[in-house]
Amino acid sequence: MKPTATPSPDAATALPLPPARRAICRRLALAAGSAALLSAGLLSTAALAADAASPVKIGFIIKQVDEPWFQDEWRHAEQAAKDKGFTLIKIAAPDGDKLLSAIDNLAAQRAQGMIVCAPDVKLGPALQARARQANLKLISVDDRLVNGASKPIEAIAHVGISAGAIGAQVGEALLAEVKKRGWKLAEVGALRVTYDQLSTSKERTDGSSAVLTQAGLPAANIVSAPMPKADTENAFNAATVALTQNPKFKQWLVFGPNDEAVLGGVRASEGKGFKAASVIGVGIGGSQSAVNEFSKAEPTGFVATVMLSPRKHGYDTAVAMFEWIKNGKEPPKLTLTSGTLADRANFKQMRTSLGL
Ligand code: GLA
């Protein structure tokens, strides 16, 4: 369907955004305009919103399909679809263009709702406008959407983790291991692998840093390694640079926003010749990346992870969306989930007790 009229300006077009993102927002707004025409009966009625008796279809859009966390989220959402009898449409959207086609695709399939972990949270206003016009209920998951002033869009229901508290749990776990090994905080380097453009990531690493410095780690010992993208390869590259530039530290703590980032940091330390006995890494997530690491015959520097609940993010969020569509029950505006520390010795038991 092609828009036949210029859509009115909205929040999306008013944003001070770089050209590529502006183009995506403009396309989102155009699509929103065509949906408005549809609902006004000016275009084919075929794509009109489904009536209440229609089978429920829910889109679940994620940003990073190769990350086990997101596969787990999808798996649990699929279980919800089976249990409640709705159709789950899983779409990977690693960039704004893919996000745009994903929404068009959902509208064309007459889905009534979408759960989104967006590849760029700044697309929030455009996404919100498009969802409204296409009559798609919207819940964000994992990464909270922000407005033009980079503030959370509070009107959009969100399910995320208690990022600062979970980062603090990482800090406590690092300190416990420091104590166990009898290291002196004044001599230890702390490799903070960061992805500060995303607030849930920044809050996590800030939470860990705060606990470490409060315990006496000199702030100057914290070395940041910013990643352009939060995955193991980018973390590895960023961490290798940081370690190379700081040869004075012979023992390292490694933390970051997720397991993948910490694994990249630990792999980089190995690449620089550090043995597991000189490295303490604690991740966040507890998905397959951590399971694989804990399953290695020889322990590595990756000693623990704060396990999150993909069931709460996947299953519960999908059920909340279903209830909203089917019974008009609005989800809470903000749900924050907690984490549970697991190490090599107890992760299997922890996963079972969390129903994973
Ligand atoms: C963000 C991170 C993911 C995962 C989720 C959990 O999206 O990028 O790795 O930790 O949060 O909510």
Coordinates of C-alpha atoms and ligand atoms in Angstrom, one line a residue:
M1 CA 0.0 0.0 0.0
K2 CA 1.3 3.4 -0.9
P3 CA 0.4 6.6 1.0
T4 CA -1.6 8.9 -1.1
A5 CA -1.2 12.0 1.0
T6 CA 1.6 13.7 3.0
P7 CA 1.1 12.7 6.6
S8 CA 0.9 15.5 9.1
P9 CA 4.1 16.3 11.0
D10 CA 4.5 14.4 14.3
A11 CA 7.0 13.8 17.1
A12 CA 9.1 11.6 14.7
T13 CA 9.7 14.3 12.1
A14 CA 10.4 17.0 14.8
L15 CA 13.3 15.1 16.3
P16 CA 16.8 16.4 16.1
L17 CA 18.2 13.2 14.6
P18 CA 21.1 12.2 12.3
P19 CA 20.1 11.9 8.6
A20 CA 19.9 8.1 8.6
R21 CA 17.7 7.9 11.6
R22 CA 15.7 10.9 10.4
A23 CA 15.0 9.0 7.1
I24 CA 13.8 6.0 9.0
C25 CA 11.5 8.1 11.2
R26 CA 10.1 9.8 8.1
R27 CA 9.4 6.4 6.6
L28 CA 7.7 5.3 9.9
A29 CA 5.6 8.5 9.8
L30 CA 4.6 7.9 6.2
A31 CA 3.5 4.4 7.0
A32 CA 1.6 5.8 10.0
G33 CA -0.1 8.2 7.6
S34 CA -1.3 5.4 5.3
A35 CA -2.6 3.5 8.3
A36 CA -4.6 6.6 9.3
L37 CA -6.1 6.7 5.8
L38 CA -6.9 3.0 6.0
S39 CA -8.7 3.4 9.3
A40 CA -10.6 6.4 7.9
G41 CA -11.9 4.1 5.1
L42 CA -10.0 6.0 2.4
L43 CA -8.0 3.0 1.3
S44 CA -8.8 -0.7 0.9
T45 CA -10.8 -2.1 3.9
A46 CA -8.8 -5.3 3.6
A47 CA -6.2 -4.2 6.0
L48 CA -8.5 -2.7 8.6
A49 CA -7.8 -3.6 12.2
A50 CA -9.1 -7.0 13.2
D51 CA -12.3 -7.1 15.2
A52 CA -12.6 -8.5 18.7
A53 CA -13.4 -12.0 17.5
S54 CA -10.3 -12.3 15.3
P55 CA -7.6 -14.7 16.4
V56 CA -5.0 -13.0 18.5
K57 CA -1.7 -12.3 16.7
I58 CA 1.2 -10.8 18.6
G59 CA 4.5 -9.7 17.1
F60 CA 7.7 -10.2 19.1
I61 CA 10.5 -8.0 17.6
I62 CA 14.0 -8.4 19.0
K63 CA 17.2 -6.5 18.1
Q64 CA 19.9 -9.3 18.2
V65 CA 18.9 -12.7 17.0
D66 CA 22.3 -14.3 17.5
E67 CA 22.3 -13.5 21.3
P68 CA 21.0 -16.5 23.3
W69 CA 19.1 -14.2 25.7
F70 CA 16.7 -13.2 22.9
Q71 CA 16.3 -16.7 21.6
D72 CA 15.3 -17.7 25.2
E73 CA 12.8 -14.8 25.3
W74 CA 11.2 -16.0 22.1
R75 CA 11.1 -19.6 23.3
H76 CA 9.2 -18.6 26.4
A77 CA 6.9 -16.3 24.4
E78 CA 6.2 -19.3 22.1
Q79 CA 5.2 -21.3 25.2
A80 CA 2.8 -18.6 26.2
A81 CA 1.3 -18.6 22.6
K82 CA 0.8 -22.4 23.0
D83 CA -0.7 -22.1 26.4
K84 CA -3.1 -19.2 25.6
G85 CA -3.8 -20.1 22.0
F86 CA -2.5 -17.1 20.1
T87 CA -0.2 -16.7 17.1
L88 CA 3.3 -15.4 17.9
I89 CA 5.1 -13.6 15.0
K90 CA 8.8 -13.5 15.7
I91 CA 10.8 -10.9 13.8
A92 CA 14.5 -9.9 14.1
A93 CA 15.1 -6.2 13.5
P94 CA 18.8 -5.4 13.9
D95 CA 18.4 -1.9 12.5
G96 CA 15.8 0.8 12.0
D97 CA 15.0 -0.3 8.4
K98 CA 14.2 -3.8 9.5
L99 CA 12.1 -2.4 12.4
L100 CA 10.1 -0.5 9.8
S101 CA 9.4 -3.5 7.7
A102 CA 8.6 -5.5 10.8
I103 CA 5.8 -3.2 11.7
D104 CA 4.5 -3.1 8.2
N105 CA 4.6 -6.9 8.1
L106 CA 2.7 -7.1 11.4
A107 CA 0.1 -4.5 10.3
A108 CA -0.4 -6.5 7.0
Q109 CA -0.9 -9.7 9.0
R110 CA -3.4 -7.9 11.1
A111 CA -1.6 -8.4 14.4
Q112 CA -3.1 -6.6 17.3
G113 CA 0.0 -6.1 19.4
M114 CA 3.7 -6.0 19.3
I115 CA 6.4 -6.5 22.0
V116 CA 9.6 -4.8 21.0
C117 CA 13.3 -4.7 21.9
A118 CA 14.3 -2.0 19.5
P119 CA 17.7 -1.8 17.8
D120 CA 17.8 1.9 18.7
V121 CA 15.7 3.2 21.6
K122 CA 15.7 6.7 20.1
L123 CA 13.2 5.4 17.5
G124 CA 10.7 5.4 20.4
P125 CA 8.5 8.4 19.3
A126 CA 8.3 7.1 15.7
L127 CA 7.5 3.6 16.8
Q128 CA 4.8 4.9 19.2
A129 CA 3.2 6.9 16.5
R130 CA 3.3 4.1 14.0
A131 CA 1.9 1.6 16.5
R132 CA -1.0 4.0 17.4
Q133 CA -1.9 4.6 13.8
A134 CA -1.7 0.9 12.9
N135 CA -3.9 0.0 15.9
L136 CA -1.1 -2.1 17.4
K137 CA -0.7 -2.3 21.1
L138 CA 2.9 -1.7 22.1
I139 CA 5.0 -3.0 25.0
S140 CA 8.7 -2.5 25.0
V141 CA 11.0 -5.2 26.6
D142 CA 14.6 -5.1 27.7
D143 CA 15.5 -1.7 26.3
R144 CA 13.2 1.2 27.3
L145 CA 12.2 3.5 24.5
V146 CA 13.2 7.2 24.8
N147 CA 11.8 10.5 23.5
G148 CA 13.7 13.3 21.6
A149 CA 15.2 14.5 24.9
S150 CA 16.5 10.9 25.6
K151 CA 14.0 10.5 28.5
P152 CA 12.0 7.3 28.9
I153 CA 8.6 7.4 27.2
E154 CA 6.6 6.6 30.3
A155 CA 3.3 6.1 28.4
I156 CA 4.7 2.9 26.8
A157 CA 4.5 -0.1 29.0
H158 CA 7.9 -1.5 29.6
V159 CA 9.4 -4.7 31.0
G160 CA 13.1 -4.4 31.9
I161 CA 15.6 -5.5 34.5
S162 CA 16.4 -3.6 37.7
A163 CA 19.6 -2.5 36.0
G164 CA 21.4 -0.6 38.8
A165 CA 20.7 -3.2 41.4
I166 CA 21.8 -6.1 39.2
G167 CA 25.0 -4.2 38.3
A168 CA 25.5 -3.8 42.1
Q169 CA 25.1 -7.6 42.5
V170 CA 27.9 -8.0 39.9
G171 CA 30.1 -5.7 42.0
E172 CA 29.4 -7.7 45.2
A173 CA 30.2 -10.9 43.4
L174 CA 33.5 -9.5 42.1
L175 CA 34.4 -8.3 45.7
A176 CA 33.6 -11.7 47.2
E177 CA 36.0 -13.4 44.8
V178 CA 38.7 -10.8 45.4
K179 CA 38.4 -11.6 49.1
K180 CA 38.5 -15.3 48.5
R181 CA 41.7 -14.9 46.4
G182 CA 43.3 -12.5 48.9
W183 CA 43.9 -9.8 46.3
K184 CA 44.6 -6.2 47.3
L185 CA 42.1 -3.8 45.7
A186 CA 44.7 -1.0 45.3
E187 CA 46.6 -3.2 42.9
V188 CA 43.7 -4.6 40.8
G189 CA 42.6 -3.2 37.5
A190 CA 38.9 -3.3 36.7
L191 CA 38.0 -3.6 33.1
R192 CA 34.6 -2.0 32.6
V193 CA 33.2 -3.0 29.2
T194 CA 30.6 -0.4 28.4
Y195 CA 27.8 0.4 26.0
D196 CA 26.7 3.7 27.5
Q197 CA 24.4 4.7 24.6
L198 CA 21.8 2.4 26.1
S199 CA 20.6 3.4 29.6
T200 CA 20.0 -0.1 30.9
S201 CA 23.6 -0.9 30.0
K202 CA 25.0 2.2 31.6
E203 CA 23.0 1.7 34.8
R204 CA 24.4 -1.8 35.0
T205 CA 28.0 -0.9 34.7
D206 CA 27.6 2.2 36.8
G207 CA 26.0 0.0 39.5
S208 CA 29.0 -2.3 39.5
S209 CA 31.6 0.5 39.5
A210 CA 29.9 2.2 42.5
V211 CA 30.0 -0.9 44.6
L212 CA 33.7 -1.5 43.8
T213 CA 34.8 2.1 44.5
Q214 CA 32.8 2.1 47.8
A215 CA 34.6 -1.0 48.8
G216 CA 38.0 0.8 48.3
L217 CA 38.9 0.2 44.7
P218 CA 40.6 3.4 43.5
A219 CA 38.5 5.0 40.8
A220 CA 41.6 5.4 38.7
N221 CA 41.9 1.6 38.5
I222 CA 38.6 1.4 36.5
V223 CA 39.5 1.2 32.9
S224 CA 36.6 1.7 30.4
A225 CA 36.4 -0.2 27.2
P226 CA 33.5 1.2 25.1
M227 CA 32.0 -1.2 22.6
P228 CA 30.3 0.2 19.4
K229 CA 27.9 -2.8 19.6
A230 CA 27.2 -5.0 22.6
D231 CA 28.5 -8.4 21.6
T232 CA 31.5 -10.6 22.3
E233 CA 33.5 -9.7 19.2
N234 CA 33.2 -5.9 19.8
A235 CA 33.9 -6.4 23.5
F236 CA 37.0 -8.4 22.7
N237 CA 38.3 -5.7 20.5
A238 CA 37.6 -2.9 22.9
A239 CA 39.0 -4.8 25.9
T240 CA 42.2 -5.7 24.0
V241 CA 42.9 -2.0 23.4
A242 CA 42.2 -1.2 27.1
L243 CA 44.4 -4.0 28.4
T244 CA 47.2 -3.1 26.1
Q245 CA 47.1 0.5 27.3
N246 CA 47.2 -0.5 31.0
P247 CA 50.1 -3.0 31.3
K248 CA 50.7 -2.1 35.0
F249 CA 47.8 -4.2 36.3
K250 CA 48.7 -7.9 36.8
Q251 CA 45.2 -8.9 38.1
W252 CA 41.9 -7.9 36.5
L253 CA 38.2 -7.7 37.3
V254 CA 36.0 -7.8 34.3
F255 CA 32.4 -6.5 34.2
G256 CA 29.9 -5.2 31.6
P257 CA 26.3 -5.0 30.6
N258 CA 25.8 -8.7 29.7
D259 CA 27.6 -12.1 29.6
E260 CA 28.7 -11.5 26.0
A261 CA 30.5 -8.3 26.9
V262 CA 32.3 -9.9 29.9
L263 CA 33.2 -13.0 27.8
G264 CA 34.8 -10.7 25.2
G265 CA 36.8 -9.1 28.1
V266 CA 37.9 -12.4 29.5
R267 CA 38.9 -13.7 26.0
A268 CA 40.9 -10.5 25.5
S269 CA 42.7 -11.1 28.8
E270 CA 43.6 -14.6 27.7
G271 CA 44.8 -13.2 24.5
K272 CA 47.1 -10.9 26.4
G273 CA 48.5 -13.9 28.4
F274 CA 46.5 -13.6 31.6
K275 CA 45.7 -17.0 33.3
A276 CA 42.3 -17.7 34.8
A277 CA 43.9 -17.3 38.3
S278 CA 44.5 -13.6 37.5
V279 CA 41.1 -12.7 36.1
I280 CA 37.7 -12.4 37.7
G281 CA 34.8 -11.8 35.3
V282 CA 31.1 -11.7 36.4
G283 CA 28.4 -11.4 33.7
I284 CA 24.7 -10.7 33.5
G285 CA 22.3 -12.9 31.7
G286 CA 22.8 -16.6 32.4
S287 CA 21.8 -17.8 28.9
Q288 CA 23.6 -20.2 26.7
S289 CA 26.8 -18.1 26.5
A290 CA 27.3 -18.5 30.2
V291 CA 26.2 -22.2 30.2
N292 CA 28.8 -22.9 27.5
E293 CA 31.5 -21.2 29.5
F294 CA 30.7 -23.0 32.8
S295 CA 30.6 -26.3 30.9
K296 CA 34.3 -26.0 29.9
A297 CA 36.5 -28.7 31.5
E298 CA 39.0 -26.0 32.7
P299 CA 37.5 -23.1 34.7
T300 CA 38.2 -19.7 33.0
G301 CA 38.2 -16.2 34.4
F302 CA 34.5 -16.0 33.9
V303 CA 33.5 -17.1 37.4
A304 CA 29.8 -16.1 37.8
T305 CA 26.8 -14.5 36.2
V306 CA 23.7 -12.7 37.5
M307 CA 21.0 -14.8 36.0
L308 CA 18.0 -13.0 34.5
S309 CA 14.6 -14.4 33.8
P310 CA 13.9 -14.8 30.1
R311 CA 10.6 -16.5 31.2
K312 CA 9.4 -13.3 32.9
H313 CA 10.5 -11.2 29.9
G314 CA 9.2 -13.6 27.3
Y315 CA 6.3 -15.6 28.7
D316 CA 4.9 -13.1 31.1
T317 CA 5.1 -10.2 28.7
A318 CA 3.4 -12.2 25.9
V319 CA 0.6 -13.2 28.3
A320 CA 0.3 -9.5 29.4
M321 CA -0.1 -8.5 25.8
F322 CA -2.6 -11.3 25.2
E323 CA -4.7 -10.2 28.2
W324 CA -4.6 -6.6 27.0
I325 CA -5.8 -7.5 23.5
K326 CA -8.4 -10.1 24.5
N327 CA -9.7 -8.7 27.8
G328 CA -8.8 -5.1 27.7
K329 CA -6.6 -5.5 30.8
E330 CA -3.8 -2.9 30.5
P331 CA -0.3 -4.0 31.5
P332 CA 1.5 -2.1 34.3
K333 CA 3.5 0.8 32.9
L334 CA 6.8 -0.4 34.4
T335 CA 7.9 -3.9 35.4
L336 CA 11.4 -4.4 36.6
T337 CA 12.7 -7.9 37.1
S338 CA 15.5 -9.1 39.5
G339 CA 18.5 -11.3 39.0
T340 CA 20.0 -14.3 40.8
L341 CA 23.8 -14.9 41.2
A342 CA 25.0 -18.2 39.8
D343 CA 28.5 -19.6 39.5
R344 CA 30.1 -22.6 37.8
A345 CA 29.2 -24.8 40.8
N346 CA 25.5 -24.1 41.1
F347 CA 24.3 -22.7 37.7
K348 CA 22.5 -26.0 36.7
Q349 CA 20.6 -26.1 39.9
M350 CA 19.8 -22.3 39.7
R351 CA 18.5 -22.7 36.2
T352 CA 16.2 -25.5 37.3
S353 CA 15.0 -23.6 40.2
L354 CA 14.2 -20.6 37.9
G355 CA 12.2 -23.0 35.6
L356 CA 14.7 -22.5 32.7
Ligands
GLA1 C1 19.6 -5.6 26.9 C2 20.9 -6.3 26.6 C3 20.7 -7.8 26.5 C4 20.0 -8.3 27.7 C5 18.7 -7.6 28.0 C6 18.1 -8.0 29.3 O1 18.8 -5.7 25.8 O2 21.5 -5.8 25.4 O3 22.0 -8.4 26.4 O4 20.9 -8.2 28.8 O5 19.0 -6.2 28.1 O6 16.9 -7.3 29.6

